mmCIF file of C-alpha atoms and ligand atoms in Angstrom:
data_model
loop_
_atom_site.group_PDB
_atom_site.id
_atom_site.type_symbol
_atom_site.label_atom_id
_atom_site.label_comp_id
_atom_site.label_asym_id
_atom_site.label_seq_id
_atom_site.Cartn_x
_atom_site.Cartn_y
_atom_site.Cartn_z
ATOM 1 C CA UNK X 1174 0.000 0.000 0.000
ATOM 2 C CA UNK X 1175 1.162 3.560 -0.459
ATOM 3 C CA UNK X 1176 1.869 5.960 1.957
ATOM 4 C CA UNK X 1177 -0.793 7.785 4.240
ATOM 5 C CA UNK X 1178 -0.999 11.672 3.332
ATOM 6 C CA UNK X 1179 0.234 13.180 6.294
ATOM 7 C CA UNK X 1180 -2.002 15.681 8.293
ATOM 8 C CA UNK X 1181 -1.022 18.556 10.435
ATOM 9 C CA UNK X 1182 -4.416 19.431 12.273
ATOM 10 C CA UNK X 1183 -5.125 23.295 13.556
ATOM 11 C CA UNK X 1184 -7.018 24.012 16.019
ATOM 12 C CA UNK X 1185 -8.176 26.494 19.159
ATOM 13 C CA UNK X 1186 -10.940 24.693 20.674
ATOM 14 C CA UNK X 1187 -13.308 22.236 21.099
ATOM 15 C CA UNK X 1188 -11.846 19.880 18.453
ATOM 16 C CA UNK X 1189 -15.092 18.050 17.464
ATOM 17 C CA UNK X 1190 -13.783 18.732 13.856
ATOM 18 C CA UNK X 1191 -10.163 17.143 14.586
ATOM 19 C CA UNK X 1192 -12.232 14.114 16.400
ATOM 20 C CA UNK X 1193 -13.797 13.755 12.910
ATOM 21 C CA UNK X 1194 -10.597 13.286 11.249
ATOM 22 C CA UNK X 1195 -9.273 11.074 13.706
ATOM 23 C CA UNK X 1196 -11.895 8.858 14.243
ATOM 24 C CA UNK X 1197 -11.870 8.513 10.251
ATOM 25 C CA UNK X 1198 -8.023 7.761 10.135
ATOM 26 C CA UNK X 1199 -8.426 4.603 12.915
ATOM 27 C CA UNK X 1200 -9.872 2.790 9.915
ATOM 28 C CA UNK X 1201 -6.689 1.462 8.536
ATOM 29 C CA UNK X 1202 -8.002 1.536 4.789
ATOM 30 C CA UNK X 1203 -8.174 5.773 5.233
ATOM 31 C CA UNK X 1204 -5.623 7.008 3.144
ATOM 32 C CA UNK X 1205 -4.147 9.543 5.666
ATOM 33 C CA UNK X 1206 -2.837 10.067 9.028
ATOM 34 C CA UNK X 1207 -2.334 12.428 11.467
ATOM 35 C CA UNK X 1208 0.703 13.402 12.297
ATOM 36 C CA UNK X 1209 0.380 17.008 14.403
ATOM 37 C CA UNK X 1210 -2.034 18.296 16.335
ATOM 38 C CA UNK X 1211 -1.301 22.149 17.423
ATOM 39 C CA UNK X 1212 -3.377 24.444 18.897
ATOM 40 C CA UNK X 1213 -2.616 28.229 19.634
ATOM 41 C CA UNK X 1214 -4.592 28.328 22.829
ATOM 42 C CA UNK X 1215 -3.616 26.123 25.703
ATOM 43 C CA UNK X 1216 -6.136 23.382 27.756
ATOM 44 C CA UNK X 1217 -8.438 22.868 25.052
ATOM 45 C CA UNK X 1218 -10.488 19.893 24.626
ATOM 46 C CA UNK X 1219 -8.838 19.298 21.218
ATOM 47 C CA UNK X 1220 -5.840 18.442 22.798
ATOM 48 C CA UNK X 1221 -7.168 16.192 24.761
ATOM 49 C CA UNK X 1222 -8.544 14.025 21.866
ATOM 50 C CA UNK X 1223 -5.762 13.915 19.924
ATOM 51 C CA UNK X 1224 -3.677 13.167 23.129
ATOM 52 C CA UNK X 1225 -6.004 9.909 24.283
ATOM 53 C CA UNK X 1226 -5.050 8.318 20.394
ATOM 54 C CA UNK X 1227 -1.505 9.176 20.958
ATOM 55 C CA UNK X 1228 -1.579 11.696 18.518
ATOM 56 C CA UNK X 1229 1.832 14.180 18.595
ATOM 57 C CA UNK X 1230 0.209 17.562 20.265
ATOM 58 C CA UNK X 1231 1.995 21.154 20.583
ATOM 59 C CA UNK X 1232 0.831 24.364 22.163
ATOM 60 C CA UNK X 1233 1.983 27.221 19.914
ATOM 61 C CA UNK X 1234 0.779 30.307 21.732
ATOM 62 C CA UNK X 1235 0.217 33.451 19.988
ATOM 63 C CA UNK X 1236 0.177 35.378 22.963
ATOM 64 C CA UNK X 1237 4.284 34.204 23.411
ATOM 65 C CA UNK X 1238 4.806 36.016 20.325
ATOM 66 C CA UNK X 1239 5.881 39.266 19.674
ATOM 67 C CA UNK X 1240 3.628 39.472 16.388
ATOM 68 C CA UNK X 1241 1.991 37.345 13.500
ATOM 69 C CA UNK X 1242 5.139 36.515 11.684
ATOM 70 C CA UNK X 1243 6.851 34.932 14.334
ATOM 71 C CA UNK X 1244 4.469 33.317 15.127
ATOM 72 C CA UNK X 1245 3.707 31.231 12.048
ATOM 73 C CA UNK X 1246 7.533 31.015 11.991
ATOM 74 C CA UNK X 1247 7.070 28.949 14.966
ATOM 75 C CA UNK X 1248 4.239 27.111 13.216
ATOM 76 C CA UNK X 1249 5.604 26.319 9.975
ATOM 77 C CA UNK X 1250 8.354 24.806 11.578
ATOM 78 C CA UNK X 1251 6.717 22.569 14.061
ATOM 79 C CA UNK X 1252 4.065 21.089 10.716
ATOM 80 C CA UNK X 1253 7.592 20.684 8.623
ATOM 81 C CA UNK X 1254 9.357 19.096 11.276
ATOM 82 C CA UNK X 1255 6.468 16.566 11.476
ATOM 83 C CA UNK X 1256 6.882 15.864 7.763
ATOM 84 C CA UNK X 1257 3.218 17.466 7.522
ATOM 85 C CA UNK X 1258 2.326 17.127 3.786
ATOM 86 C CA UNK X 1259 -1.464 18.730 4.261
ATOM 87 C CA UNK X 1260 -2.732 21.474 6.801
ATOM 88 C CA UNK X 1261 -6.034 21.565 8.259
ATOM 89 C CA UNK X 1262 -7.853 24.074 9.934
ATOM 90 C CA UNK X 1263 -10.328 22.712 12.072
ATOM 91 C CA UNK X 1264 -11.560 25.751 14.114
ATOM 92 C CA UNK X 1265 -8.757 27.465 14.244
ATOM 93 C CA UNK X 1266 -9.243 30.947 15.115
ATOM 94 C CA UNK X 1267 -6.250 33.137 14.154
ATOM 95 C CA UNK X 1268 -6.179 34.939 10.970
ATOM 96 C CA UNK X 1269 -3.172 33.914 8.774
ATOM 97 C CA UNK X 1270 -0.801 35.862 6.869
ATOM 98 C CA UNK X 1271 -0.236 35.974 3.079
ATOM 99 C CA UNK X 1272 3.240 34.879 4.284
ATOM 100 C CA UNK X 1273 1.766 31.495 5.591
ATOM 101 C CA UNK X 1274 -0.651 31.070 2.918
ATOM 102 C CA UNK X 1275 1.973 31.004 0.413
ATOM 103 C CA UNK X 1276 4.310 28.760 2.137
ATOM 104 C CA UNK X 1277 1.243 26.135 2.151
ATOM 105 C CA UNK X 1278 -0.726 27.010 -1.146
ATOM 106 C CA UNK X 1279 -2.784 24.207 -1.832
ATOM 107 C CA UNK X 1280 -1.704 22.251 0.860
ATOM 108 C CA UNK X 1281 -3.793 24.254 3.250
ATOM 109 C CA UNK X 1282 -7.773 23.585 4.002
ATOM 110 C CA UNK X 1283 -10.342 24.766 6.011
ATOM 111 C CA UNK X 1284 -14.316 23.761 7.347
ATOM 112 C CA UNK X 1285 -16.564 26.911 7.370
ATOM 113 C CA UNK X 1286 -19.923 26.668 9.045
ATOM 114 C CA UNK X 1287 -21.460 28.353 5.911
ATOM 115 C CA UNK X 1288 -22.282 27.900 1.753
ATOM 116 C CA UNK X 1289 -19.263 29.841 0.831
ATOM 117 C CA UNK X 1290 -19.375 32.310 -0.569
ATOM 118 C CA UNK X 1291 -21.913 33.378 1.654
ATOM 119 C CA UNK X 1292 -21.661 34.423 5.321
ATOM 120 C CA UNK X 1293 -17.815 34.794 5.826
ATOM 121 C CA UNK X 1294 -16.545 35.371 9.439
ATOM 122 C CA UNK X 1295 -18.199 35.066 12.288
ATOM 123 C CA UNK X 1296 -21.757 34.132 13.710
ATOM 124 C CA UNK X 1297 -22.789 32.544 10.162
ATOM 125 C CA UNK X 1298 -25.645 30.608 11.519
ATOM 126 C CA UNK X 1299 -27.331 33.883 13.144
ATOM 127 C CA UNK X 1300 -26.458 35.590 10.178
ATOM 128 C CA UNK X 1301 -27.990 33.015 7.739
ATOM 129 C CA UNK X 1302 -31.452 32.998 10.102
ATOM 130 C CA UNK X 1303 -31.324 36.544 9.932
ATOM 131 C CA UNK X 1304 -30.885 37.201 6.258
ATOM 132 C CA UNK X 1305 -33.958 34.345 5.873
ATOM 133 C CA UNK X 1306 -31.978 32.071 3.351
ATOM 134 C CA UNK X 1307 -33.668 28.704 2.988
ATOM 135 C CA UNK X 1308 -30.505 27.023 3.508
ATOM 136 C CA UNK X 1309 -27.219 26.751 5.085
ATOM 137 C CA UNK X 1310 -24.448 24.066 5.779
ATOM 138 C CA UNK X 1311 -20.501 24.364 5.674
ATOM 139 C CA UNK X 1312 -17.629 24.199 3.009
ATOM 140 C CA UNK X 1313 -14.327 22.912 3.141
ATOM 141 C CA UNK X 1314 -12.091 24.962 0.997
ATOM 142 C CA UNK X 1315 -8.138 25.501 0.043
ATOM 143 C CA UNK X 1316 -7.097 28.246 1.749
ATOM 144 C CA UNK X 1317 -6.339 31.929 0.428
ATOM 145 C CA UNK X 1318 -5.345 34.819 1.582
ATOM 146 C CA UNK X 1319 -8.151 36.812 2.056
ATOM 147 C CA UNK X 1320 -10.537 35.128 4.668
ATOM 148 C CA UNK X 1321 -12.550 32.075 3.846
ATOM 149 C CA UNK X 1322 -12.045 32.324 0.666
ATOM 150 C CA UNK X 1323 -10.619 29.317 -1.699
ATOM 151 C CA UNK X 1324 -11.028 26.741 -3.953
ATOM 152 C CA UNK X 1325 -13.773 24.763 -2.750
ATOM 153 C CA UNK X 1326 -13.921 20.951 -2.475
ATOM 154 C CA UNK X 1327 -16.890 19.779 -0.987
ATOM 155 C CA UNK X 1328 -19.949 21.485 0.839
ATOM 156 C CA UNK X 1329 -23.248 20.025 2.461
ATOM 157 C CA UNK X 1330 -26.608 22.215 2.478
ATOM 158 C CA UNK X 1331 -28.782 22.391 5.719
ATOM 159 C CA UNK X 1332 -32.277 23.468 5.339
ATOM 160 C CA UNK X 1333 -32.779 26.188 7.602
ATOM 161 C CA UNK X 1334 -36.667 25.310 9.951
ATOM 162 C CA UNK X 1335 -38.671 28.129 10.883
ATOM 163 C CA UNK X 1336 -38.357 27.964 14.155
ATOM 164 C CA UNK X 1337 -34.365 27.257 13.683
ATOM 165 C CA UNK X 1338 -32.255 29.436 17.108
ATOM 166 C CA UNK X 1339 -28.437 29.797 15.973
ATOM 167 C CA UNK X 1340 -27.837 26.831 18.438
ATOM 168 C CA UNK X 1341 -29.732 24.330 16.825
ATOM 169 C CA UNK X 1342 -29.078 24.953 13.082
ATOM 170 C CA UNK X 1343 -25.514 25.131 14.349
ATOM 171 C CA UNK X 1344 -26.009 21.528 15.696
ATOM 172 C CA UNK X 1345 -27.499 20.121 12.676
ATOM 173 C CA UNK X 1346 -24.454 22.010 10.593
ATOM 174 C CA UNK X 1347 -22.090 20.649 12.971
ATOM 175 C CA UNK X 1348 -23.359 16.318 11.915
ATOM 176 C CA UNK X 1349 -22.666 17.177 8.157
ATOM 177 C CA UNK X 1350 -19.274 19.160 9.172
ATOM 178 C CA UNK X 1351 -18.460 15.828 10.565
ATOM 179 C CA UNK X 1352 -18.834 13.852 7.385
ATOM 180 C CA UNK X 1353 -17.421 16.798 4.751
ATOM 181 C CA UNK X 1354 -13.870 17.306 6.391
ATOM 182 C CA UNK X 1355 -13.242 13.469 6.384
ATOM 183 C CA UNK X 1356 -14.470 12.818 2.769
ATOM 184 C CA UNK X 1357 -12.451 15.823 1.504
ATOM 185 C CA UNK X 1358 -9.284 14.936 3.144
ATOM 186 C CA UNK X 1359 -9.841 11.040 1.215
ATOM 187 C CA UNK X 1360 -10.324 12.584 -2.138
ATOM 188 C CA UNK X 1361 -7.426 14.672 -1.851
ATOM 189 C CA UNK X 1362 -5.549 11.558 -0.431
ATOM 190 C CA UNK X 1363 -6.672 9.902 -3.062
ATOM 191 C CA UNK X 1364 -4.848 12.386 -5.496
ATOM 192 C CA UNK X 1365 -8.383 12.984 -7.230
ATOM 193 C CA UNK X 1366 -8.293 16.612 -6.284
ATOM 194 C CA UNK X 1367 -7.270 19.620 -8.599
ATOM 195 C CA UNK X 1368 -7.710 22.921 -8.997
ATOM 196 C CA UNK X 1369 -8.030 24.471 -12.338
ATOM 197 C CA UNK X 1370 -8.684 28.478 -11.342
ATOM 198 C CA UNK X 1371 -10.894 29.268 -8.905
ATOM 199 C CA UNK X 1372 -12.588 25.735 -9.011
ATOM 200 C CA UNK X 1373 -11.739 22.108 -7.981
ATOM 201 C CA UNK X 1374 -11.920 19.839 -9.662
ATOM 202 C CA UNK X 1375 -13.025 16.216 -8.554
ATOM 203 C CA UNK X 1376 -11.758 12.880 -10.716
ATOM 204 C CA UNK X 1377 -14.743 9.878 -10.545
ATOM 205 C CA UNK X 1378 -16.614 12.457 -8.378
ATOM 206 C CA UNK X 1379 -20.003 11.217 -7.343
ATOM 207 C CA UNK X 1380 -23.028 13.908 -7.627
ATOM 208 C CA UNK X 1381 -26.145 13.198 -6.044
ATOM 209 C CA UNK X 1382 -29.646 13.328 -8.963
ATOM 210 C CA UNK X 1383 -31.641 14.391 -6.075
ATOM 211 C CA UNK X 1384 -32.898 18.199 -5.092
ATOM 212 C CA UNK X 1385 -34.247 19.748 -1.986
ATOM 213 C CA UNK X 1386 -36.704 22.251 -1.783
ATOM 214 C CA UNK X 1387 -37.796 23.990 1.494
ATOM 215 C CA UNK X 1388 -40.187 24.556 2.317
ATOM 216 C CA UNK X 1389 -41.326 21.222 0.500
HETATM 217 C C1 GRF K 2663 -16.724 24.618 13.448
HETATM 218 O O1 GRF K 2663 -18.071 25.022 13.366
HETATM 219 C C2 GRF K 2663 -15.964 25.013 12.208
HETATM 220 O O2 GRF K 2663 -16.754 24.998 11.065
HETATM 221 C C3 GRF K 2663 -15.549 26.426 12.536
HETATM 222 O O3 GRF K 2663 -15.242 26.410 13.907
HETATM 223 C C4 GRF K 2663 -15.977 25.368 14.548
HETATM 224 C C5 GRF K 2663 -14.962 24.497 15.222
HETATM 225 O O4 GRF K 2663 -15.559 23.467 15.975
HETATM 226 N N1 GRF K 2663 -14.463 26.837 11.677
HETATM 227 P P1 GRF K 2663 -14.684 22.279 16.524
HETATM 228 O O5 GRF K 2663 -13.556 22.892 17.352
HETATM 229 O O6 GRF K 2663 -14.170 21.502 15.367
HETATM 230 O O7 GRF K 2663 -15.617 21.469 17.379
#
């Protein structure tokens, strides 16, 4: 068998994102591993996942740094000294510089809780209630420069219910989160991924014949 694309995995929190990704790579047939977990914010439950699988785990504090730049120094060199082939962002809440984009240009994705390119930044789900879209989910993109913005590989739409509070459409976003960052991280594993411009493009890609309409 080949090699397993190796994963560095990003995050600042909760980590339910990172537990997706490692609960896919246990299955020996996954075509990737991770290799790094780091977080910039210390004691987070993220950690603690990746710890209990005996996953590698750093603390990279931006707050120990006199700036940005130094700090993704530290960064780059803790995924290349892991032999980290792939970034991913899973909830990782520090804005990165052109500098560090560059350095991992299409090696670099990220989960958004949104349909790209709508709802950007923060509070998407309150956002998409309040705006009274039909439907929201969550992309995972390559990243770019400017803020979740990128290439985008796969996404999953959420129908938004009337009586939908931020929390709960949040919750249902979160399940589908779950399954998108694991099946994009196979196809690019799988070297079926691409980009030609702004879009990706997906070898033997499976597209579903079915619609949704809400309110059906
Ligand atoms: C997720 O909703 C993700 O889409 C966003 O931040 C949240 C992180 O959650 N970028 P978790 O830490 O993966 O549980």
């Amino acid at each position: 068998m080949s090699a397993k694309l190796k994963l560095g995995v990003l995050i600042s929190g909760r980590g339910s994102n990172l537990q997706s990704l490692i609960d896919a790579t246990q299955d020996d047939s996954f075509p990737a591993e991770i290799v790094s977990v780091i977080s910039n914010v210390p004691d987070v439950a993220g950690l603690d996942r990746a710890a209990k699988v005996d996953i590698p785990t750093s603390v990279i504090n931006h707050k120990d740094f006199s700036g940005r730049e130094p700090f993704e120094d530290a960064l780059h060199e803790a995924l290349t000294e892991a032999g980290v082939e792939l970034v991913c962002l899973a909830g990782f809440m520090r804005i990165l510089t052109d500098g560090f984009v560059s350095r991992w240009l299409d090696k670099m994705i990220n989960i958004h809780p949104s349909l790209l390119p709508s709802f950007k930044g923060l509070h998407t789900h309150e956002r998409a209630i309040e705006a009274g879209v039909r439907f929201s989910g969550c992309t995972i993109h390559f990243v770019r420069p400017e803020m979740d913005d990128g290439p985008i590989i796969a996404q999953a739409a959420v129908p938004i219910r009337q009586d939908d509070s931020p929390d709960t459409l949040a919750g249902r976003v979160l399940v589908e989160e779950h399954k998108i960052y694991p099946l994009a991280v196979k196809m690019i594993a799988e070297g079926r991924v691409s980009i030609t411009g702004s879009r990706v493009i997906v070898s033997n890609a499976v597209n579903p014949d079915s619609t949704t309409i809400n309110p059906a």
